[in-house]
C-alpha positions as semicolon CSV with decimal commas, in nm:
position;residue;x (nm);y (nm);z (nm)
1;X;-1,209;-1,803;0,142
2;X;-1,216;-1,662;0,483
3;X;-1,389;-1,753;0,758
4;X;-1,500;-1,371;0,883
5;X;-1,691;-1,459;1,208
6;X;-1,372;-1,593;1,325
7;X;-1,199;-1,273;1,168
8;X;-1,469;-1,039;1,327
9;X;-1,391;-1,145;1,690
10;X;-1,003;-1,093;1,665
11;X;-1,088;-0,749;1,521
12;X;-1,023;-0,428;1,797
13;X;-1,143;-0,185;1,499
14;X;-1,361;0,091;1,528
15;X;-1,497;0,043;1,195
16;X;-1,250;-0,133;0,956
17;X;-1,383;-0,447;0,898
18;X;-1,699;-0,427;1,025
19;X;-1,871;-0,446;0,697
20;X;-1,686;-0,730;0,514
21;X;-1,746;-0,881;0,210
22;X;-1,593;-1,182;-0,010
23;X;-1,532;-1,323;-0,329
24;X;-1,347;-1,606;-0,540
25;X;-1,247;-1,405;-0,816
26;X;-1,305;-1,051;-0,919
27;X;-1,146;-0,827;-1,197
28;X;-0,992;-0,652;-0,909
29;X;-1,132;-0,541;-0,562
30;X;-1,024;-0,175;-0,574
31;X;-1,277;-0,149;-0,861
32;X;-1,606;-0,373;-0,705
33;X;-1,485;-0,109;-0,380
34;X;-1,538;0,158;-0,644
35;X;-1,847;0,031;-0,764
36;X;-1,997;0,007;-0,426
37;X;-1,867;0,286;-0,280
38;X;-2,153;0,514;-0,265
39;X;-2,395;0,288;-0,064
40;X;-2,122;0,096;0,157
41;X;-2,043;0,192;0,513
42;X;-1,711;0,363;0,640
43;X;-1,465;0,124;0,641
44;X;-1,590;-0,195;0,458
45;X;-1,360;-0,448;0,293
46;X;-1,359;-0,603;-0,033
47;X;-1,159;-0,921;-0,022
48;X;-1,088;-1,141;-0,323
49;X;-0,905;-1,497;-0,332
50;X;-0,742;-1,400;-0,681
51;X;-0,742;-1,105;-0,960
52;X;-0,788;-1,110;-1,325
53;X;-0,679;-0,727;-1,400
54;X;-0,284;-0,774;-1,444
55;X;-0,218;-0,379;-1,497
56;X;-0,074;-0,125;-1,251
57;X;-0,188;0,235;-1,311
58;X;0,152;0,277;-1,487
59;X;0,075;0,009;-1,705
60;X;0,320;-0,243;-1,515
61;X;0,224;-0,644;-1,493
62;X;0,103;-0,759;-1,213
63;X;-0,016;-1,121;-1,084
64;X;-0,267;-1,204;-0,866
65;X;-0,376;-1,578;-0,842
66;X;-0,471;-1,775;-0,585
67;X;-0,220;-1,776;-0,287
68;X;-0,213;-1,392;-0,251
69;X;-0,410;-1,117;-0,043
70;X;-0,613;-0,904;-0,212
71;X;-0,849;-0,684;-0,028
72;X;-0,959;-0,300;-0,080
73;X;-1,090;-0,093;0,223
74;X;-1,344;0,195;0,135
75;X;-1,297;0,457;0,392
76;X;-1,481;0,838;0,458
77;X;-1,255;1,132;0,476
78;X;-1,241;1,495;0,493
79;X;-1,306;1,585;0,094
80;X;-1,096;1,939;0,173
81;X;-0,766;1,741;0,194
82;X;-0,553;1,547;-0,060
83;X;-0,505;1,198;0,134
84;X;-0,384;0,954;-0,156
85;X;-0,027;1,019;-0,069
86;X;-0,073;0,995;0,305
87;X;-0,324;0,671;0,281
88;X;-0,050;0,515;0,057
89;X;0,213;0,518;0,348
90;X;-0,086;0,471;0,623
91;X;-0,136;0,125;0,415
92;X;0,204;-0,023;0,385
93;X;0,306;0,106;0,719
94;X;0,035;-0,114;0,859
95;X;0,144;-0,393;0,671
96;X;0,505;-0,333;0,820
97;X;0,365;-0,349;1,147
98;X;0,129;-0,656;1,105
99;X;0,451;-0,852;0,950
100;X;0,695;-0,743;1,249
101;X;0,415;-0,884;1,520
102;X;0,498;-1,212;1,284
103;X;0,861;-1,176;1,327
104;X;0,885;-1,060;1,005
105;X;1,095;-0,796;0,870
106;X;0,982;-0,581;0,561
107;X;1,092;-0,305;0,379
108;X;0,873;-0,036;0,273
109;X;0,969;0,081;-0,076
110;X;0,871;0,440;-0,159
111;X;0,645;0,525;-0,300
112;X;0,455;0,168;-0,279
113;X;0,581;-0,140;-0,276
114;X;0,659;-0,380;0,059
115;X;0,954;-0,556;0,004
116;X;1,139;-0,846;0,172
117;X;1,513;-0,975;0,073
118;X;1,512;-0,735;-0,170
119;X;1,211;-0,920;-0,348
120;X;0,846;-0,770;-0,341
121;X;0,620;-0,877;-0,140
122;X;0,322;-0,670;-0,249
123;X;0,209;-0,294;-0,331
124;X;-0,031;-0,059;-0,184
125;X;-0,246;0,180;-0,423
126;X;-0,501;0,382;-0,337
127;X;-0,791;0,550;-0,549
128;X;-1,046;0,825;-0,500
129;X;-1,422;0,840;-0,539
130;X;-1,699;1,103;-0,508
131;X;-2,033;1,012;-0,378
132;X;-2,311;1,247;-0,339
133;X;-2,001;1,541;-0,265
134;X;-1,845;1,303;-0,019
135;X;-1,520;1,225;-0,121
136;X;-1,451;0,798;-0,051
137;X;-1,134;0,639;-0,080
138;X;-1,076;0,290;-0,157
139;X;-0,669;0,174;-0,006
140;X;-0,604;-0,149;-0,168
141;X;-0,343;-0,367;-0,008
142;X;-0,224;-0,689;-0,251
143;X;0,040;-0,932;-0,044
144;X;0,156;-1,240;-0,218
145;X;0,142;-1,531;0,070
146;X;0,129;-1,871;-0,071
147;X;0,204;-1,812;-0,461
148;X;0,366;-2,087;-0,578
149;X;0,767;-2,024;-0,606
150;X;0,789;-2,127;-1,019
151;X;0,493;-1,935;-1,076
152;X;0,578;-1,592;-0,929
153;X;0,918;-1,685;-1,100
154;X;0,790;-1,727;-1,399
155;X;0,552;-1,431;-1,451
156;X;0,789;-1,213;-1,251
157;X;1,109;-1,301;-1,384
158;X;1,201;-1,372;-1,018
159;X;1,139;-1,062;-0,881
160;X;0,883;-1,148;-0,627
161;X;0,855;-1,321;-0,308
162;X;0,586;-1,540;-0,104
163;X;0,561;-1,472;0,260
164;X;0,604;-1,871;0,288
165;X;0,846;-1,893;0,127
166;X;1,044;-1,717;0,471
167;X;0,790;-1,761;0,743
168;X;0,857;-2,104;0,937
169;X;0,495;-2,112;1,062
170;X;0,160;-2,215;0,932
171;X;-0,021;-1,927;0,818
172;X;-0,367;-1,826;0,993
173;X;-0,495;-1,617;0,737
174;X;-0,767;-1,494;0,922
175;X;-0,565;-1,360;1,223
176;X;-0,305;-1,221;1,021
177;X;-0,599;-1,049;0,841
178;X;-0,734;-0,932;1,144
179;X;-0,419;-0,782;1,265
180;X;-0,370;-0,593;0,957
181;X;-0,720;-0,452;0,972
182;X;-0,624;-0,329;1,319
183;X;-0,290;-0,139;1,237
184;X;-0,486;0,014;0,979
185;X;-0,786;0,116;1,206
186;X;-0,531;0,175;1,478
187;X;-0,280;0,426;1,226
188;X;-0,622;0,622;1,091
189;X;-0,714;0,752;1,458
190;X;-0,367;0,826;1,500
191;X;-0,303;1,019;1,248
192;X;-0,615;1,165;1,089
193;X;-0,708;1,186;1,529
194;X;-0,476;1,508;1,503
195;X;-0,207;1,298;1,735
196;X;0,055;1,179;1,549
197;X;0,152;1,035;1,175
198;X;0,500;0,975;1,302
199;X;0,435;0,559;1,289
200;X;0,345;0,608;0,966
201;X;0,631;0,760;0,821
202;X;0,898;0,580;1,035
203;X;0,894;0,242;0,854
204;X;0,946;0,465;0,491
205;X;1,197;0,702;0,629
206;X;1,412;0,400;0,695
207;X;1,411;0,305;0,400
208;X;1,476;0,675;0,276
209;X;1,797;0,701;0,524
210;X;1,988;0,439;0,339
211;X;2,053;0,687;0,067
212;X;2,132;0,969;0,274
213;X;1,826;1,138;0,110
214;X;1,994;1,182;-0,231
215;X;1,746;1,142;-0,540
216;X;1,842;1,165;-0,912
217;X;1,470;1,299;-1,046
218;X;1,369;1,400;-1,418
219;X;1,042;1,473;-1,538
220;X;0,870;1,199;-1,797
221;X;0,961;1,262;-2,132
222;X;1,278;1,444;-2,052
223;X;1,613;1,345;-2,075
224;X;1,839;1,488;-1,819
225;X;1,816;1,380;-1,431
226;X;1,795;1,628;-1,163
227;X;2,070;1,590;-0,905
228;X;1,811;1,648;-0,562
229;X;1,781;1,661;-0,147
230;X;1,508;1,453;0,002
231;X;1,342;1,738;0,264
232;X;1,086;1,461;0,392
233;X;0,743;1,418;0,410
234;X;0,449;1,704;0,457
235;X;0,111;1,658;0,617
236;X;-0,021;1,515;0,323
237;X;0,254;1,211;0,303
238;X;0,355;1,392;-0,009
239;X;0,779;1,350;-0,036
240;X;0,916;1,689;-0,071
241;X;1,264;1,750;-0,231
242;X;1,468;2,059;-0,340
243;X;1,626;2,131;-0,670
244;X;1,969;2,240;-0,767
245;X;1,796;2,566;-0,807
246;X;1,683;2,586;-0,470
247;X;1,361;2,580;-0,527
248;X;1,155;2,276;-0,349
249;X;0,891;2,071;-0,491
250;X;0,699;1,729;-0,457
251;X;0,826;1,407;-0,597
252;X;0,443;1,318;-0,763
253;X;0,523;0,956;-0,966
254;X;0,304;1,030;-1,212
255;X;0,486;1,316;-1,301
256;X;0,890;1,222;-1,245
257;X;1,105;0,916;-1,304
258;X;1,292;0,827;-0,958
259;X;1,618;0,659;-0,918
260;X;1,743;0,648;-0,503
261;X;2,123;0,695;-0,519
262;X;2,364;0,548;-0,192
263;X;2,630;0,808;-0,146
């Protein structure tokens, strides 16, 4: 587990982090986050050292044993605006930036997933909560660090990747912790300060550019793909695209099938 009062004085937070709490093994921390939600300061993290729920909100495996970080972050924002799009990118744009201060480079995935040599990393999901009329977020981040390599390859059918398995240096999980508690502190009063959300979006429009923002889209249950233009991203972090029509809509993955197409 980690050692927080070593954590707590690397953090530069405002609040993320300030409320911190720990466990060996829960069903998943985005749900003890929900659970707690309602009495548990702005900002608090739920860490875990491993995960028993193995289902994606799509219904997709996933593994989470011991060698991985799992933490969810319960965080107070304006009820009047949508932010599960925008926290989604906020999330794994703060992992991109905690991983290049490592000499690291990622790949942010859209919509979710952080990827390195083409392998994933981890995923970002974020879920919503009301409490007494305030609406609370909880922005899960799970990274898989020191998963052993036949393990992931087994359960994953080799689709995953450790951060060991590329980083040349001991791990300090507690500073690299730290550091990704302060991107994420750092990218909230950025963006949701009224400045700027261009640091957010930078790391997934890179990863956008690579197909000259073409999309094949088609709507679940249906048949035929949509040939589409990638417009970009709103206030909201929601991906906007336009039809053959003309006519320009969201790309919401719970509601289309995506395939990214390289002209």
């Amino acid at each position: 587990m980690l050692n927080y009062h070593f954590l707590k004085d690397k953090l530069n937070t405002e609040y993320v982090g300030r409320s911190f709490i720990q466990f060996e093994s829960l069903q998943s921390t985005a749900k003890k986050a929900s659970t707690i939600a309602s009495h548990s300061p702005n900002g608090m993290v739920v860490c875990a050292d491993k995960q028993w729920e193995n289902k994606t909100k799509r219904n997709k495996e996933w593994f989470s044993p011991q060698g991985g970080l799992y933490l969810s972050i319960i965080l107070d924002l304006d009820r009047k605006k949508n932010y599960f799009c925008l926290l989604t990118l906020l999330g794994g744009s703060a992992v991109f930036h905690t991983l290049k201060d490592m000499g690291v480079s990622p790949v942010l995935k859209w919509p979710n997933d952080i990827m390195i040599h083409d392998k994933k990393l981890g995923a970002i999901f974020v879920d919503g909560i009301t409490c007494d009329n305030i609406e609370k977020y909880i922005l899960s981040i799970n990274l898989n660090i020191d998963i052993d390599r036949e393990m992931l390859a087994d359960s994953l059918d080799n689709q995953a990747i450790s951060l060991m398995a590329i980083y040349n240096s001991d791990i300090v999980m507690e500073d690299m912790v730290a550091m990704l508690l302060n991107h994420v502190d750092d990218l909230i009063g950025e963006c949701y300060g009224k400045k700027s959300c261009d640091r957010i979006y930078e790391p997934w429009e890179q990863y956008l550019s690579q197909f000259a923002n073409h999309v094949q889209l088609r709507k679940h249950g249906n048949k035929k793909w949509m040939e589409c233009k990638i417009i970009g991203f709103n206030n909201c972090g929601e991906l906007g695209f336009i039809q053959p029509s003309g006519n320009t809509d969201i790309i919401d993955p719970q509601k289309y099938e995506v395939i990214m197409t390289k002209e």
